[in-house]
Amino acid sequence: MNETSKTLKRLAANELACLTGRGLDIGCGSDPVRPDVERFDVEHGDANRIGDFIAERACYDYVFSSHCLEHMHDARVALHGWWSLVRPGGVMMVIVPDEDLYEQRYWPSLFNPDHKATFRHEARPSWSPVSRDLTELAQSLGDTSAVTVRRQDEGYDHSLRTRFRWPWLLARFAIRVRNATVHRVPAARSLFDRAYHLFRFPIDQTERSATAQIIAIIVKRDRPGV
């Protein structure tokens, strides 16, 4: 789904300017943030314990990660490990799914069963038993000079959201039927989407151009501990 490529199109010029110098992209898959970025994915090691694989600390001008933190066993521990790789004055940019827009009040995740946490921001209550506040996580890092956290929902049709929930197994079955059919007959996508909207089944809008995520941009102090 190339979520990184989608995100780059939606960043302001000053945010894109943060992605210069020596960078590390954690969990990039086939969609790295820049052609010259150093890549770290499953074939390089376990991002839950990134310090076991990248021994040099505070060495990157920026650390970028798109849709990887939700796969970590402990989001706080993983995030602190990633932060240790950012040099003073550097930046960490982390993107995660927004639990309301992506999971849509279903847990475990209907669209990605490997998700181990959901994410919110703005210190609000959550329906999810595994919800983490990305703002709180970012502010817990220490030695930050600026923390910006916001939702990115460009192209997302909020009219398709509903508080009604089908039983999880039925919703999961409906999604599998839709995905299998659309894979074989792509032209059936719009028909399924109309029917699922009518019957209030959840739809993964990120399959195409929509975003349903939260982005955190965290700047490290030039002089840590000061």
PDB file of C-alpha atoms in Angstrom, residues 14-184:
ATOM      1  CA  ASN A  14       9.950  22.148   6.378  1.00  0.00           C
ATOM      2  CA  GLU A  15       9.038  18.581   7.361  1.00  0.00           C
ATOM      3  CA  LEU A  16      10.538  17.126   4.203  1.00  0.00           C
ATOM      4  CA  ALA A  17      13.672  19.146   4.951  1.00  0.00           C
ATOM      5  CA  CYS A  18      14.110  17.094   8.145  1.00  0.00           C
ATOM      6  CA  LEU A  19      14.719  14.013   6.022  1.00  0.00           C
ATOM      7  CA  THR A  20      18.239  14.950   4.952  1.00  0.00           C
ATOM      8  CA  GLY A  21      21.669  13.707   5.903  1.00  0.00           C
ATOM      9  CA  ARG A  22      22.326  10.236   7.246  1.00  0.00           C
ATOM     10  CA  GLY A  23      19.005   8.490   7.815  1.00  0.00           C
ATOM     11  CA  LEU A  24      17.625   5.158   8.987  1.00  0.00           C
ATOM     12  CA  ASP A  25      14.272   3.778   7.821  1.00  0.00           C
ATOM     13  CA  ILE A  26      12.904   1.143  10.199  1.00  0.00           C
ATOM     14  CA  GLY A  27      10.444  -1.295   8.651  1.00  0.00           C
ATOM     15  CA  CYS A  28      10.650   0.234   5.188  1.00  0.00           C
ATOM     16  CA  GLY A  29       9.912  -2.873   3.146  1.00  0.00           C
ATOM     17  CA  SER A  30       9.922  -1.970  -0.561  1.00  0.00           C
ATOM     18  CA  ASP A  31       8.943   1.675   0.044  1.00  0.00           C
ATOM     19  CA  PRO A  32      11.915   3.494   1.643  1.00  0.00           C
ATOM     20  CA  VAL A  33      11.575   7.145   2.595  1.00  0.00           C
ATOM     21  CA  ARG A  34      14.611   8.126   0.468  1.00  0.00           C
ATOM     22  CA  PRO A  35      16.728   6.212  -2.045  1.00  0.00           C
ATOM     23  CA  ASP A  36      19.900   6.819  -0.011  1.00  0.00           C
ATOM     24  CA  VAL A  37      18.468   5.926   3.404  1.00  0.00           C
ATOM     25  CA  GLU A  38      19.886   3.025   5.408  1.00  0.00           C
ATOM     26  CA  ARG A  39      17.259   0.325   5.656  1.00  0.00           C
ATOM     27  CA  PHE A  40      16.398  -1.824   8.643  1.00  0.00           C
ATOM     28  CA  ASP A  41      13.773  -4.517   8.219  1.00  0.00           C
ATOM     29  CA  VAL A  42      13.162  -8.088   9.336  1.00  0.00           C
ATOM     30  CA  GLU A  43      16.080  -9.409   7.295  1.00  0.00           C
ATOM     31  CA  HIS A  44      18.425  -7.120   9.254  1.00  0.00           C
ATOM     32  CA  GLY A  45      17.180  -7.993  12.733  1.00  0.00           C
ATOM     33  CA  ASP A  46      14.449  -7.420  15.310  1.00  0.00           C
ATOM     34  CA  ALA A  47      13.326  -3.778  15.551  1.00  0.00           C
ATOM     35  CA  ASN A  48      12.014  -4.517  19.050  1.00  0.00           C
ATOM     36  CA  ARG A  49      15.703  -4.776  20.079  1.00  0.00           C
ATOM     37  CA  ILE A  50      17.354  -2.528  17.552  1.00  0.00           C
ATOM     38  CA  GLY A  51      20.281  -1.812  19.894  1.00  0.00           C
ATOM     39  CA  ASP A  52      21.362  -5.438  19.517  1.00  0.00           C
ATOM     40  CA  PHE A  53      21.913  -4.865  15.800  1.00  0.00           C
ATOM     41  CA  ILE A  54      22.984  -1.224  15.540  1.00  0.00           C
ATOM     42  CA  ALA A  55      25.604  -0.639  18.207  1.00  0.00           C
ATOM     43  CA  GLU A  56      26.509   2.947  17.288  1.00  0.00           C
ATOM     44  CA  ARG A  57      24.366   5.416  19.231  1.00  0.00           C
ATOM     45  CA  ALA A  58      23.237   8.953  18.332  1.00  0.00           C
ATOM     46  CA  CYS A  59      24.585   8.563  14.809  1.00  0.00           C
ATOM     47  CA  TYR A  60      21.632   9.410  12.532  1.00  0.00           C
ATOM     48  CA  ASP A  61      20.412  12.820  11.409  1.00  0.00           C
ATOM     49  CA  TYR A  62      16.949  11.313  11.161  1.00  0.00           C
ATOM     50  CA  VAL A  63      15.200   8.063  11.983  1.00  0.00           C
ATOM     51  CA  PHE A  64      12.007   7.342  10.045  1.00  0.00           C
ATOM     52  CA  SER A  65       9.461   4.577  10.578  1.00  0.00           C
ATOM     53  CA  SER A  66       6.128   4.136   8.841  1.00  0.00           C
ATOM     54  CA  HIS A  67       3.617   1.562  10.049  1.00  0.00           C
ATOM     55  CA  CYS A  68       6.104  -0.510  12.008  1.00  0.00           C
ATOM     56  CA  LEU A  69       5.581   0.491  15.648  1.00  0.00           C
ATOM     57  CA  GLU A  70       2.188  -1.257  15.802  1.00  0.00           C
ATOM     58  CA  HIS A  71       3.999  -4.555  15.161  1.00  0.00           C
ATOM     59  CA  MET A  72       6.340  -4.175  18.148  1.00  0.00           C
ATOM     60  CA  HIS A  73       5.787  -6.220  21.300  1.00  0.00           C
ATOM     61  CA  ASP A  74       6.290  -3.138  23.511  1.00  0.00           C
ATOM     62  CA  ALA A  75       5.840   0.156  21.681  1.00  0.00           C
ATOM     63  CA  ARG A  76       7.427   2.238  24.444  1.00  0.00           C
ATOM     64  CA  VAL A  77      10.572   0.122  24.699  1.00  0.00           C
ATOM     65  CA  ALA A  78      10.962  -0.057  20.915  1.00  0.00           C
ATOM     66  CA  LEU A  79      10.475   3.686  20.494  1.00  0.00           C
ATOM     67  CA  HIS A  80      13.083   4.488  23.149  1.00  0.00           C
ATOM     68  CA  GLY A  81      15.522   2.180  21.369  1.00  0.00           C
ATOM     69  CA  TRP A  82      14.935   3.956  18.060  1.00  0.00           C
ATOM     70  CA  TRP A  83      15.307   7.359  19.727  1.00  0.00           C
ATOM     71  CA  SER A  84      18.746   6.405  21.026  1.00  0.00           C
ATOM     72  CA  LEU A  85      19.980   6.315  17.427  1.00  0.00           C
ATOM     73  CA  VAL A  86      19.076   9.969  16.728  1.00  0.00           C
ATOM     74  CA  ARG A  87      21.941  12.446  17.090  1.00  0.00           C
ATOM     75  CA  PRO A  88      21.529  15.687  19.096  1.00  0.00           C
ATOM     76  CA  GLY A  89      19.597  18.109  16.896  1.00  0.00           C
ATOM     77  CA  GLY A  90      18.267  15.237  14.799  1.00  0.00           C
ATOM     78  CA  VAL A  91      14.695  14.160  14.131  1.00  0.00           C
ATOM     79  CA  MET A  92      12.598  11.031  14.499  1.00  0.00           C
ATOM     80  CA  MET A  93       9.455  10.714  12.381  1.00  0.00           C
ATOM     81  CA  VAL A  94       7.042   7.895  13.260  1.00  0.00           C
ATOM     82  CA  ILE A  95       3.755   7.048  11.524  1.00  0.00           C
ATOM     83  CA  VAL A  96       1.187   4.599  12.909  1.00  0.00           C
ATOM     84  CA  PRO A  97      -2.429   3.701  12.028  1.00  0.00           C
ATOM     85  CA  ASP A  98      -5.109   5.772  13.733  1.00  0.00           C
ATOM     86  CA  GLU A  99      -7.143   3.273  15.742  1.00  0.00           C
ATOM     87  CA  ASP A 100     -10.508   4.876  14.946  1.00  0.00           C
ATOM     88  CA  LEU A 101      -9.901   5.240  11.214  1.00  0.00           C
ATOM     89  CA  TYR A 102      -8.070   1.974  10.611  1.00  0.00           C
ATOM     90  CA  GLU A 103      -9.172  -0.579  13.210  1.00  0.00           C
ATOM     91  CA  GLN A 104     -12.653   1.002  13.377  1.00  0.00           C
ATOM     92  CA  ARG A 105     -13.428  -0.275  16.879  1.00  0.00           C
ATOM     93  CA  TYR A 106     -12.570  -3.905  16.066  1.00  0.00           C
ATOM     94  CA  TRP A 107      -9.868  -5.781  17.948  1.00  0.00           C
ATOM     95  CA  PRO A 108      -7.873  -7.856  17.074  1.00  0.00           C
ATOM     96  CA  SER A 109      -7.282  -5.868  13.898  1.00  0.00           C
ATOM     97  CA  LEU A 110      -9.447  -7.055  11.036  1.00  0.00           C
ATOM     98  CA  PHE A 111      -7.092  -5.780   8.371  1.00  0.00           C
ATOM     99  CA  ASN A 112      -3.697  -6.757   9.806  1.00  0.00           C
ATOM    100  CA  PRO A 113      -3.696  -9.567  12.386  1.00  0.00           C
ATOM    101  CA  ASP A 114      -0.030  -8.906  13.231  1.00  0.00           C
ATOM    102  CA  HIS A 115      -0.871  -5.574  14.892  1.00  0.00           C
ATOM    103  CA  LYS A 116      -0.033  -5.715  18.590  1.00  0.00           C
ATOM    104  CA  ALA A 117      -1.218  -2.234  19.604  1.00  0.00           C
ATOM    105  CA  THR A 118      -3.539   0.522  18.439  1.00  0.00           C
ATOM    106  CA  PHE A 119      -2.774   4.239  18.594  1.00  0.00           C
ATOM    107  CA  ARG A 120      -4.562   7.454  19.452  1.00  0.00           C
ATOM    108  CA  HIS A 121      -3.496  11.001  20.304  1.00  0.00           C
ATOM    109  CA  GLU A 122      -4.796  14.083  22.149  1.00  0.00           C
ATOM    110  CA  ALA A 123      -5.124  12.204  25.477  1.00  0.00           C
ATOM    111  CA  ARG A 124      -8.650  10.975  24.843  1.00  0.00           C
ATOM    112  CA  PRO A 125     -10.345   7.766  26.061  1.00  0.00           C
ATOM    113  CA  SER A 126     -10.113   4.692  23.877  1.00  0.00           C
ATOM    114  CA  TRP A 127     -12.276   1.686  23.103  1.00  0.00           C
ATOM    115  CA  SER A 128      -9.186  -0.478  22.467  1.00  0.00           C
ATOM    116  CA  PRO A 129      -7.751  -2.749  25.176  1.00  0.00           C
ATOM    117  CA  VAL A 130      -4.249  -2.242  23.722  1.00  0.00           C
ATOM    118  CA  SER A 131      -4.402   1.466  22.910  1.00  0.00           C
ATOM    119  CA  ARG A 132      -1.309   3.673  23.233  1.00  0.00           C
ATOM    120  CA  ASP A 133      -1.276   7.466  23.152  1.00  0.00           C
ATOM    121  CA  LEU A 134       1.369   8.433  20.584  1.00  0.00           C
ATOM    122  CA  THR A 135       1.704  11.936  22.040  1.00  0.00           C
ATOM    123  CA  GLU A 136       2.431  10.519  25.486  1.00  0.00           C
ATOM    124  CA  LEU A 137       4.927   8.043  24.050  1.00  0.00           C
ATOM    125  CA  ALA A 138       6.741  10.797  22.173  1.00  0.00           C
ATOM    126  CA  GLN A 139       6.872  13.063  25.207  1.00  0.00           C
ATOM    127  CA  SER A 140       8.266  10.235  27.340  1.00  0.00           C
ATOM    128  CA  LEU A 141      11.445  10.018  25.270  1.00  0.00           C
ATOM    129  CA  GLY A 142      13.341  12.797  27.012  1.00  0.00           C
ATOM    130  CA  ASP A 143      15.770  15.315  25.511  1.00  0.00           C
ATOM    131  CA  THR A 144      13.097  16.563  23.105  1.00  0.00           C
ATOM    132  CA  SER A 145      13.030  20.162  21.926  1.00  0.00           C
ATOM    133  CA  ALA A 146       9.820  19.864  19.885  1.00  0.00           C
ATOM    134  CA  VAL A 147       7.062  17.262  19.548  1.00  0.00           C
ATOM    135  CA  THR A 148       4.383  17.502  16.848  1.00  0.00           C
ATOM    136  CA  VAL A 149       1.665  14.860  16.638  1.00  0.00           C
ATOM    137  CA  ARG A 150      -1.304  15.035  14.295  1.00  0.00           C
ATOM    138  CA  ARG A 151      -3.769  12.884  12.403  1.00  0.00           C
ATOM    139  CA  GLN A 152      -3.414  12.428   8.654  1.00  0.00           C
ATOM    140  CA  ASP A 153      -6.721  11.503   7.030  1.00  0.00           C
ATOM    141  CA  GLU A 154      -6.430  12.948   3.532  1.00  0.00           C
ATOM    142  CA  GLY A 155      -8.736  11.137   1.122  1.00  0.00           C
ATOM    143  CA  TYR A 156     -10.525   9.311   3.943  1.00  0.00           C
ATOM    144  CA  ASP A 157     -14.321   9.224   3.645  1.00  0.00           C
ATOM    145  CA  HIS A 158     -15.580   9.650   7.203  1.00  0.00           C
ATOM    146  CA  SER A 159     -19.160   8.985   6.089  1.00  0.00           C
ATOM    147  CA  LEU A 160     -18.210   5.314   5.745  1.00  0.00           C
ATOM    148  CA  ARG A 161     -17.419   5.048   9.459  1.00  0.00           C
ATOM    149  CA  THR A 162     -20.034   3.710  11.846  1.00  0.00           C
ATOM    150  CA  ARG A 163     -20.197   2.937  15.545  1.00  0.00           C
ATOM    151  CA  PHE A 164     -22.178  -0.202  14.747  1.00  0.00           C
ATOM    152  CA  ARG A 165     -20.089  -3.353  15.094  1.00  0.00           C
ATOM    153  CA  TRP A 166     -20.750  -6.769  13.657  1.00  0.00           C
ATOM    154  CA  PRO A 167     -19.465  -9.784  15.624  1.00  0.00           C
ATOM    155  CA  TRP A 168     -15.725  -9.969  14.992  1.00  0.00           C
ATOM    156  CA  LEU A 169     -15.767 -13.373  13.267  1.00  0.00           C
ATOM    157  CA  LEU A 170     -18.559 -12.309  10.918  1.00  0.00           C
ATOM    158  CA  ALA A 171     -16.786  -9.054  10.049  1.00  0.00           C
ATOM    159  CA  ARG A 172     -13.535 -10.924   9.422  1.00  0.00           C
ATOM    160  CA  PHE A 173     -15.308 -13.437   7.177  1.00  0.00           C
ATOM    161  CA  ALA A 174     -16.936 -10.620   5.196  1.00  0.00           C
ATOM    162  CA  ILE A 175     -13.563  -8.946   4.658  1.00  0.00           C
ATOM    163  CA  ARG A 176     -11.977 -12.193   3.475  1.00  0.00           C
ATOM    164  CA  VAL A 177     -14.800 -12.795   0.996  1.00  0.00           C
ATOM    165  CA  ARG A 178     -14.465  -9.246  -0.347  1.00  0.00           C
ATOM    166  CA  ASN A 179     -10.673  -9.409  -0.635  1.00  0.00           C
ATOM    167  CA  ALA A 180     -10.665 -12.800  -2.335  1.00  0.00           C
ATOM    168  CA  THR A 181     -13.309 -11.704  -4.844  1.00  0.00           C
ATOM    169  CA  VAL A 182     -11.687  -8.343  -5.586  1.00  0.00           C
ATOM    170  CA  HIS A 183      -8.336 -10.056  -6.078  1.00  0.00           C
ATOM    171  CA  ARG A 184      -9.867 -12.243  -8.788  1.00  0.00           C
TER     172      ARG A 184
END
